Short mmCIF file of C-alpha atoms in Angstrom, two decimals:
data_model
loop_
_atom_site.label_atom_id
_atom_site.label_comp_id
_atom_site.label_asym_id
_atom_site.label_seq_id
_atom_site.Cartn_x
_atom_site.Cartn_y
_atom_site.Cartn_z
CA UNK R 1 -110.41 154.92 31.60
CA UNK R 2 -111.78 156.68 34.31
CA UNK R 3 -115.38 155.82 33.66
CA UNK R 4 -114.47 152.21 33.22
CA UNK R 5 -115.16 151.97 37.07
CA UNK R 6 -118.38 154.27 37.06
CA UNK R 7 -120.42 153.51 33.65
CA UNK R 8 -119.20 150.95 31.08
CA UNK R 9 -121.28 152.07 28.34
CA UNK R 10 -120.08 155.68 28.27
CA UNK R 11 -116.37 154.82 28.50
CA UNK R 12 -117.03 152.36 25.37
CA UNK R 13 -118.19 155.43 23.42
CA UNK R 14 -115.25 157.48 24.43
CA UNK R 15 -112.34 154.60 23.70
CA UNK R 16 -114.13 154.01 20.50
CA UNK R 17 -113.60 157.49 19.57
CA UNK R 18 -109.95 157.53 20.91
CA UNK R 19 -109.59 154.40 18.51
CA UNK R 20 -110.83 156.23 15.42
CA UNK R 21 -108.01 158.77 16.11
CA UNK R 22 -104.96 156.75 16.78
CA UNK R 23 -104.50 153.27 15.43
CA UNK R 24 -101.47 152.86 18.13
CA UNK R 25 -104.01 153.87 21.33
CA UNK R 26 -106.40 151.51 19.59
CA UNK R 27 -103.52 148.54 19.61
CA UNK R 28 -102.90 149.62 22.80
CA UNK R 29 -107.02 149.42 24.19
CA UNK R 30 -107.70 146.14 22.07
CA UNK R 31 -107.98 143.85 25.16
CA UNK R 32 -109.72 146.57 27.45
CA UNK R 33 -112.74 147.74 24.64
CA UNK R 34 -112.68 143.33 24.24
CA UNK R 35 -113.19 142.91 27.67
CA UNK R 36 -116.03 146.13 28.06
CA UNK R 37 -118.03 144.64 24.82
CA UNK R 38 -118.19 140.96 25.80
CA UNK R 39 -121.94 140.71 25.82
CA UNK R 40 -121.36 137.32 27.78
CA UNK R 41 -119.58 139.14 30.56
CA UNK R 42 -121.88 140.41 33.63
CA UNK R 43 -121.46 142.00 36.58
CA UNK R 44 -119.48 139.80 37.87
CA UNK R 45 -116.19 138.36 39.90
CA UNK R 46 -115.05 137.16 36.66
CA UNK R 47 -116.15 139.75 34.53
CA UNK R 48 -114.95 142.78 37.13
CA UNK R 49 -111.67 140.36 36.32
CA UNK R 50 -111.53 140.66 33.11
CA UNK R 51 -111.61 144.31 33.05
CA UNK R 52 -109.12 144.72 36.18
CA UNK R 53 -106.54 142.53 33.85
CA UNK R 54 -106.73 144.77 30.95
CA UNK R 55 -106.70 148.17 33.07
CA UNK R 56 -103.39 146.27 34.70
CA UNK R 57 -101.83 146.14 31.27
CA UNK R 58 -102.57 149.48 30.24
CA UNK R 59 -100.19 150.29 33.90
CA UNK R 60 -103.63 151.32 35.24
CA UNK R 61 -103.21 149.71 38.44
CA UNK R 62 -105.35 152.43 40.71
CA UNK R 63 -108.03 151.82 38.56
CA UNK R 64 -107.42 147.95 38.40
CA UNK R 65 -107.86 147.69 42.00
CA UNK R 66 -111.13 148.94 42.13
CA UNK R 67 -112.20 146.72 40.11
CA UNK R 68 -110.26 143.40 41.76
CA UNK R 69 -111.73 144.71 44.84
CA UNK R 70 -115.73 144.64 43.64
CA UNK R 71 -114.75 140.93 42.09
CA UNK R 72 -114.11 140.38 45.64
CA UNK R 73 -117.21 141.61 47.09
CA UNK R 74 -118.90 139.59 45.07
CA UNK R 75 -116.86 136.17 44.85
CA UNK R 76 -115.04 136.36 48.48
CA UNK R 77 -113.48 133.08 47.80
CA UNK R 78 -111.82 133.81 44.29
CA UNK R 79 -108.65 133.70 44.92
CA UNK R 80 -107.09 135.24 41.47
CA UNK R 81 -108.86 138.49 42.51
CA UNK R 82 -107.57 138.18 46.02
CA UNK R 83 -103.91 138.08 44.51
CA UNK R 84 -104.50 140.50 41.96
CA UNK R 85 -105.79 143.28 44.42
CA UNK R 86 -102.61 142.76 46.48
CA UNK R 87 -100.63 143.30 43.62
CA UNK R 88 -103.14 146.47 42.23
CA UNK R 89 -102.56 147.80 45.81
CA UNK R 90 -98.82 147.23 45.84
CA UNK R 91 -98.52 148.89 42.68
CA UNK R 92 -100.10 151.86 43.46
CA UNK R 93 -98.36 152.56 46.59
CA UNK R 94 -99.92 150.46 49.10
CA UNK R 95 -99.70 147.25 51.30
CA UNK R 96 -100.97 143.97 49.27
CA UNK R 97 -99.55 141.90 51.71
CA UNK R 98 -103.23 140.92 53.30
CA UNK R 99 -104.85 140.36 49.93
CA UNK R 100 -101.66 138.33 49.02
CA UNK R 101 -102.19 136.36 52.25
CA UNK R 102 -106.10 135.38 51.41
CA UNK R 103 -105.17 134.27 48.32
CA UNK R 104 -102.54 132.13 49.22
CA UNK R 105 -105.07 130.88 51.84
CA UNK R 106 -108.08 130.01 49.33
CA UNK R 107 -106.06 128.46 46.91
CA UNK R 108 -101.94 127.36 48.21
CA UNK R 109 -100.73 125.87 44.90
CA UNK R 110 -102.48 128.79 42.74
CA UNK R 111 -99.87 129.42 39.80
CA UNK R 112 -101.00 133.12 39.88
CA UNK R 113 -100.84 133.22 43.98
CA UNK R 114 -97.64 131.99 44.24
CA UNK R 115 -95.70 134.05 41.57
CA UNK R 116 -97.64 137.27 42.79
CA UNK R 117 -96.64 136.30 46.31
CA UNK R 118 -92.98 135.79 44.84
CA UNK R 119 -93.41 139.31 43.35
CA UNK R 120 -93.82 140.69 46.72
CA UNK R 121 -91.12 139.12 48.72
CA UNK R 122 -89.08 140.68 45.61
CA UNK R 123 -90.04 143.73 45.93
CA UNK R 124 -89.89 143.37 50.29
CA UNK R 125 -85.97 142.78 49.08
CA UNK R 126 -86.40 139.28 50.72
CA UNK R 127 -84.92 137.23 48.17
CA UNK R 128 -84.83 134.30 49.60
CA UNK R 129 -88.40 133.73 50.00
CA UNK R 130 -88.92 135.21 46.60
CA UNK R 131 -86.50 132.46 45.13
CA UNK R 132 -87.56 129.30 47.29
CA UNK R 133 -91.23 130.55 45.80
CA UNK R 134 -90.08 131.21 42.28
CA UNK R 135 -87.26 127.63 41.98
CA UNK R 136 -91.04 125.70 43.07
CA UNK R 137 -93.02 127.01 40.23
CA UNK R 138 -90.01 126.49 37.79
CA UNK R 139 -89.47 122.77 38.91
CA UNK R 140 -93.55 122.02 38.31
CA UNK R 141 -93.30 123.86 35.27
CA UNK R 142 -89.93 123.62 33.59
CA UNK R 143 -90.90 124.58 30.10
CA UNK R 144 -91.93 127.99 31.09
CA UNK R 145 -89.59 131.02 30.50
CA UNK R 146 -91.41 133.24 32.60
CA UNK R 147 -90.21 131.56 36.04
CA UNK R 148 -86.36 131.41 34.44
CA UNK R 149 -86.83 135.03 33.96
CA UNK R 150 -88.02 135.87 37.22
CA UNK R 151 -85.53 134.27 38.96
CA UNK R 152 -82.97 136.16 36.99
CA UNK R 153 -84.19 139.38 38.18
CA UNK R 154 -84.31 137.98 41.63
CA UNK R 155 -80.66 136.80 41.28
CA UNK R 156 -79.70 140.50 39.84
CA UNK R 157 -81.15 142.23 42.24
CA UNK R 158 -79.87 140.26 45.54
CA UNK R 159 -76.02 140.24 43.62
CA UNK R 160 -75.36 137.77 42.29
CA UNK R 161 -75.47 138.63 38.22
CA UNK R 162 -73.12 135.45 37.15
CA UNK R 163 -76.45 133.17 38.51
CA UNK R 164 -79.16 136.19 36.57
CA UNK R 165 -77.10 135.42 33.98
CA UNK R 166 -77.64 131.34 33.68
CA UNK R 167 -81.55 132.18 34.17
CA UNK R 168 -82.06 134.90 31.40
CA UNK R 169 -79.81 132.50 29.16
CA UNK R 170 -82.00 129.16 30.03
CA UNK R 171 -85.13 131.49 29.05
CA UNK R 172 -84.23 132.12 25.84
CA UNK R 173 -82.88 128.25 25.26
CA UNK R 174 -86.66 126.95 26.64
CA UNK R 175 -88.37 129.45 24.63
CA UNK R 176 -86.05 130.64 22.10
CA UNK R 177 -89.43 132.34 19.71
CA UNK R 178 -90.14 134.90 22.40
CA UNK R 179 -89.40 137.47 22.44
CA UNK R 180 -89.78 138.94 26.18
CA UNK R 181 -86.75 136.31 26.89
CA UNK R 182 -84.40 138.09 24.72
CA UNK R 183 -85.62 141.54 26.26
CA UNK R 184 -85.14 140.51 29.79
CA UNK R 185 -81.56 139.19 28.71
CA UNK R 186 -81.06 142.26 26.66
CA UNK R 187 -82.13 144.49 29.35
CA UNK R 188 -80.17 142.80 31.99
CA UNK R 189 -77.13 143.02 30.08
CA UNK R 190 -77.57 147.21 29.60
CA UNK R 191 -78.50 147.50 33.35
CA UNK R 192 -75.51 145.88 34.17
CA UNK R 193 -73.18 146.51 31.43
CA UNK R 194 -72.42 143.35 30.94
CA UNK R 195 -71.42 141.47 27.83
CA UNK R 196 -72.88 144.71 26.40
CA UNK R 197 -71.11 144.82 22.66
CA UNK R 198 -72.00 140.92 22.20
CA UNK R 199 -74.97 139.08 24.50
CA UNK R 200 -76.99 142.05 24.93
CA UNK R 201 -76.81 143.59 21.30
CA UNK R 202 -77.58 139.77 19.84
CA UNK R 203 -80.42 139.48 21.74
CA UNK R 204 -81.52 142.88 21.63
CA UNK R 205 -81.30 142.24 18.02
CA UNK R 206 -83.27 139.12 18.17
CA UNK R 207 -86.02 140.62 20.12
CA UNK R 208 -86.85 143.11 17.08
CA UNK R 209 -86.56 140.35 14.89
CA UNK R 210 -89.44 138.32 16.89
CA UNK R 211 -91.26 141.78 17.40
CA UNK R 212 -90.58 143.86 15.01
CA UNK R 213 -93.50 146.88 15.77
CA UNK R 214 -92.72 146.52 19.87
CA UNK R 215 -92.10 150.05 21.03
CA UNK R 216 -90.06 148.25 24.02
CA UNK R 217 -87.74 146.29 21.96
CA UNK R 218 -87.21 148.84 19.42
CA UNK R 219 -86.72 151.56 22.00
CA UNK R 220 -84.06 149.02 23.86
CA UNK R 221 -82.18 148.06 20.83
CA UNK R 222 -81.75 152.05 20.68
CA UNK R 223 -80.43 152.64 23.90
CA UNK R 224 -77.99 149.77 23.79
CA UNK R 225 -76.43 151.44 20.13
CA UNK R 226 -76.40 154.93 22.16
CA UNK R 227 -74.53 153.11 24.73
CA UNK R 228 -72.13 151.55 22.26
CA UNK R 229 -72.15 155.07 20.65
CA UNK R 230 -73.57 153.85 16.76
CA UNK R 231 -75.60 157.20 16.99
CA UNK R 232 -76.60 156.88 13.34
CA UNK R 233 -78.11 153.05 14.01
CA UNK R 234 -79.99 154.52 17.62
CA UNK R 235 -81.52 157.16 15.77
CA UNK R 236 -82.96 154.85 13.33
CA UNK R 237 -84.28 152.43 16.00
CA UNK R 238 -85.44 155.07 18.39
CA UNK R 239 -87.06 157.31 15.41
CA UNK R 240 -89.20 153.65 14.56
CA UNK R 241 -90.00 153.26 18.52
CA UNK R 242 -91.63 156.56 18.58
CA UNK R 243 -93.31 156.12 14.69
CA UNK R 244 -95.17 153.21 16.28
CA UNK R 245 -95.99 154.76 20.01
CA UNK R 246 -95.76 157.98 20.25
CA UNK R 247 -95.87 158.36 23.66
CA UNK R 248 -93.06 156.73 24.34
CA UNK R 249 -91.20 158.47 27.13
CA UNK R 250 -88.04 156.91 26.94
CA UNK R 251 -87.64 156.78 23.18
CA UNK R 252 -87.65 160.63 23.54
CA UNK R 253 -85.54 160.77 26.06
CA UNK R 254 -82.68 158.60 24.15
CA UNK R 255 -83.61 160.26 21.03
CA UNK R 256 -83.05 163.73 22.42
CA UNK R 257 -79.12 162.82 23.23
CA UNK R 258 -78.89 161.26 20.24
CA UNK R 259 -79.31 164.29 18.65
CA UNK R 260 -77.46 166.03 21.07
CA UNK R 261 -74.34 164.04 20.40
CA UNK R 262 -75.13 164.77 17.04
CA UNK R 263 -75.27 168.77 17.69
CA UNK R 264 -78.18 169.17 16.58
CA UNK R 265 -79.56 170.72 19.82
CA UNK R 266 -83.02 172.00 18.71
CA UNK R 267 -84.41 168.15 17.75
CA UNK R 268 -82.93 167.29 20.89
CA UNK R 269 -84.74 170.12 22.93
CA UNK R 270 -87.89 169.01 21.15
CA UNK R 271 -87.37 164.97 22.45
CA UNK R 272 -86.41 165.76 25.82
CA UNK R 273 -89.06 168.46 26.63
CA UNK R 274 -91.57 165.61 25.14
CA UNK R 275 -90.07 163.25 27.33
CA UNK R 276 -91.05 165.23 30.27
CA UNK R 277 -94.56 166.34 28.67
CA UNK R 278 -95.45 162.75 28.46
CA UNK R 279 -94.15 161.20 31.50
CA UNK R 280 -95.39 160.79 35.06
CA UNK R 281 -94.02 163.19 37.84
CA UNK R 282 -91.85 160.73 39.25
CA UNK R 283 -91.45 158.84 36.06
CA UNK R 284 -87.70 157.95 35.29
CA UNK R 285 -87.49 159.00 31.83
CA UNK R 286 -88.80 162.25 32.44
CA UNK R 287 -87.33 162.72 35.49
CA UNK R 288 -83.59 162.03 33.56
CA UNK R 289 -85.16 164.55 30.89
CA UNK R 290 -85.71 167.25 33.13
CA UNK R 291 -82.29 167.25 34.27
CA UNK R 292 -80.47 167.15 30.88
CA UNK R 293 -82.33 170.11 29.77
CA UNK R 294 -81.47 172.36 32.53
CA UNK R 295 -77.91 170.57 32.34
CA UNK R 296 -77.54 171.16 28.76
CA UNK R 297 -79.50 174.60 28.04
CA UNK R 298 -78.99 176.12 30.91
CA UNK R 299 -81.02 179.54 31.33
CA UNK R 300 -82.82 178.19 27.68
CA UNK R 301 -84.59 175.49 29.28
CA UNK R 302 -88.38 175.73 29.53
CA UNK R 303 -90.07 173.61 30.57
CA UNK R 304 -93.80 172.95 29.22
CA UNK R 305 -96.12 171.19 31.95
#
C-alpha cells in the first residue's frame, strides 16, 4: 500500500503476491490492483483518482490524500479531487474544511461536493447545516437510499431518534434489495437499543440474506444475538464473520465474550487478545478488548503487541 504512492509497478508485484496467499485480502484489493493495472489510466487527475478512491475504501485515507492531492496539482479545477482531499484530510486527523470550500466553489451543485460538505458539518456537530445540505440532495434525488440514510444518522446524532428512525425505515422501503439500508437500520437500532428483539434483528437478518459473505453484516447480526443473549446463534454468525475476514477486529472481540459467557475462557482469551493484535491503537474494538482481558484475567492477561 505504501508504495502505491512511490512506484506503481512494484506495489502491483507485492499485492499480487498478497492475493496468491489470501483469497479474502484479494476480495478485499480487487478495486485497488483494478485501478493500478488499467493500462488506459496515466498519470493523471483522473487516474491519481482512481487510485485515491480505492486506497479510501481499503480505510487508507493517509495514503488517499496523497494521492487526491497530486490529482490536484495536476487538474486544479477538478473539483471531485478537491472534495475528496478534504475528506482524506479530515479523516486522517486534519482540517478539510479549505479543500471542501474549493470544491464547493468549482462545482456548487456537485452531488459528491455537497454530501462530502454535509459529511463535514456532521462531523463539526452542526446539524443543521448538515441536514438543510443532506434534505436538498434527497429532494433532487428521491430514489436514492443513501441521502435517507444519511439523514438518519444526522437525526441520531443531534437527538432526535423517533425522526432517524422514519429515515433508516424510508431507506429500506426505496431500496428494499440493499443491503447497506438494512445495516444502517440494524445498526441504529443496536446503538440505540431500540426495537432491538424485532426491527433491528429483522433487518439484521435481512442484510445477511442480501449479503450473505459480508463480514459487516454477519459480524452485526452477531452482536445483536449477544445482545439478546442467543449465545449459541452469535457464535455461529460471528465464527462465519471471521471464516470470511479474518481480520475482523470486532468479530473477535464479540466472539471472545461469547465464549466467555459460555466459560470457556481459553477461546475467549484467544479472540480478545486477537482483537487487540489486529486493531489500531485507538481502535474501538481493541481498545474494548484490552480492557476485558485485564477485567476478566486479571494478573493472566498478556498482552501480545
Amino acid at each position: 500500500l505504501v508504495l502505491v504512492v512511490k512506484d506503481t509497478d512494484a506495489a502491483v508485484k507485492e499485492l499480487d503476491a498478497a492475493s496468491t496467499i489470501d483469497r479474502a485480502i484479494s476480495t478485499q484489493i480487487y478495486q485497488l490492483r483494478k485501478a493500478l493495472k488499467n493500462d488506459k489510466c496515466k498519470p493523471d487527475a483522473e487516474c491519481r483518482m482512481q487510485i485515491g478512491l480505492a486506497l479510501a475504501g481499503l480505510g487508507q485515507w493517509d495514503l488517499a490524500g496523497v494521492l487526491f492531492g497530486e490529482a490536484v496539482e495536476s487538474d486544479p479545477k477538478n473539483a471531485e479531487a478537491w472534495a475528496f482531499l478534504g475528506e482524506a484530510r479530515q479523516q486522517s486527523g486534519g482540517d478539510g474544511f479549505a479543500a471542501l470550500e474549493q470544491a464547493e466553489h468549482l462545482a456548487p451543485d456537485s452531488t459528491t461536493t455537497r454530501s462530502l460538505m454535509a459529511l463535514y458539518w456532521r462531523r463539526e456537530r452542526n446539524f443543521e447545516k448538515a441536514n438543510e445540505i443532506m434534505e436538498d440532495l434527497a429532494e433532487d434525488e428521491p430514489e436514492r437510499a443513501a441521502w435517507q440514510i444519511e439523514l438518519g444518522n444526522i437525526a441520531a446524532e443531534a437527538g432526535n431518534p423517533k425522526r432517524a428512525m422514519e429515515h433508516f425505515r424510508a431507506a429500506t422501503e426505496l431500496e428494499a434489495e440493499n443491503p447497506a439500508a438494512w445495516l444502517a437500520q440494524a445498526r441504529f437500532c443496536l446503538e440505540r437499543g431500540m426495537n432491538l428483539h424485532d426491527t433491528g434483528l429483522a433487518a439484521a437478518r435481512r442484510a445477511v440474506l442480501l449479503a450473505p459473505e459480508d463480514p459487516e453484516a454477519l459480524t452485526l447480526m452477531g452482536r445483536i444475538l449477544f445482545e439478546l443473549g442467543d449465545y449459541s446463534s452469535a457464535e455461529r454468525f460471528l465464527t462465519k464473520a471471521i471464516q470470511v475476514d479474518e481480520q475482523n477486529p470486532t468479530a473477535h472481540l464479540m466472539l471472545g465474550q461469547v465464549y466467555f459467557k459460555n466459560g470457556d475462557t481459553d477461546r475467549a482469551y484467544e479472540h480478545l487478545q486477537n482483537a487487540v493484535k489486529m486493531s489500531e491503537p485507538d481502535e474501538t474494538a481493541g481498545v474494548l478488548a484490552r480492557r476485558l482481558m485485564e477485567s476478566l484475567f486479571p494478573g493472566g492477561a498478556t498482552i501480545e503487541e
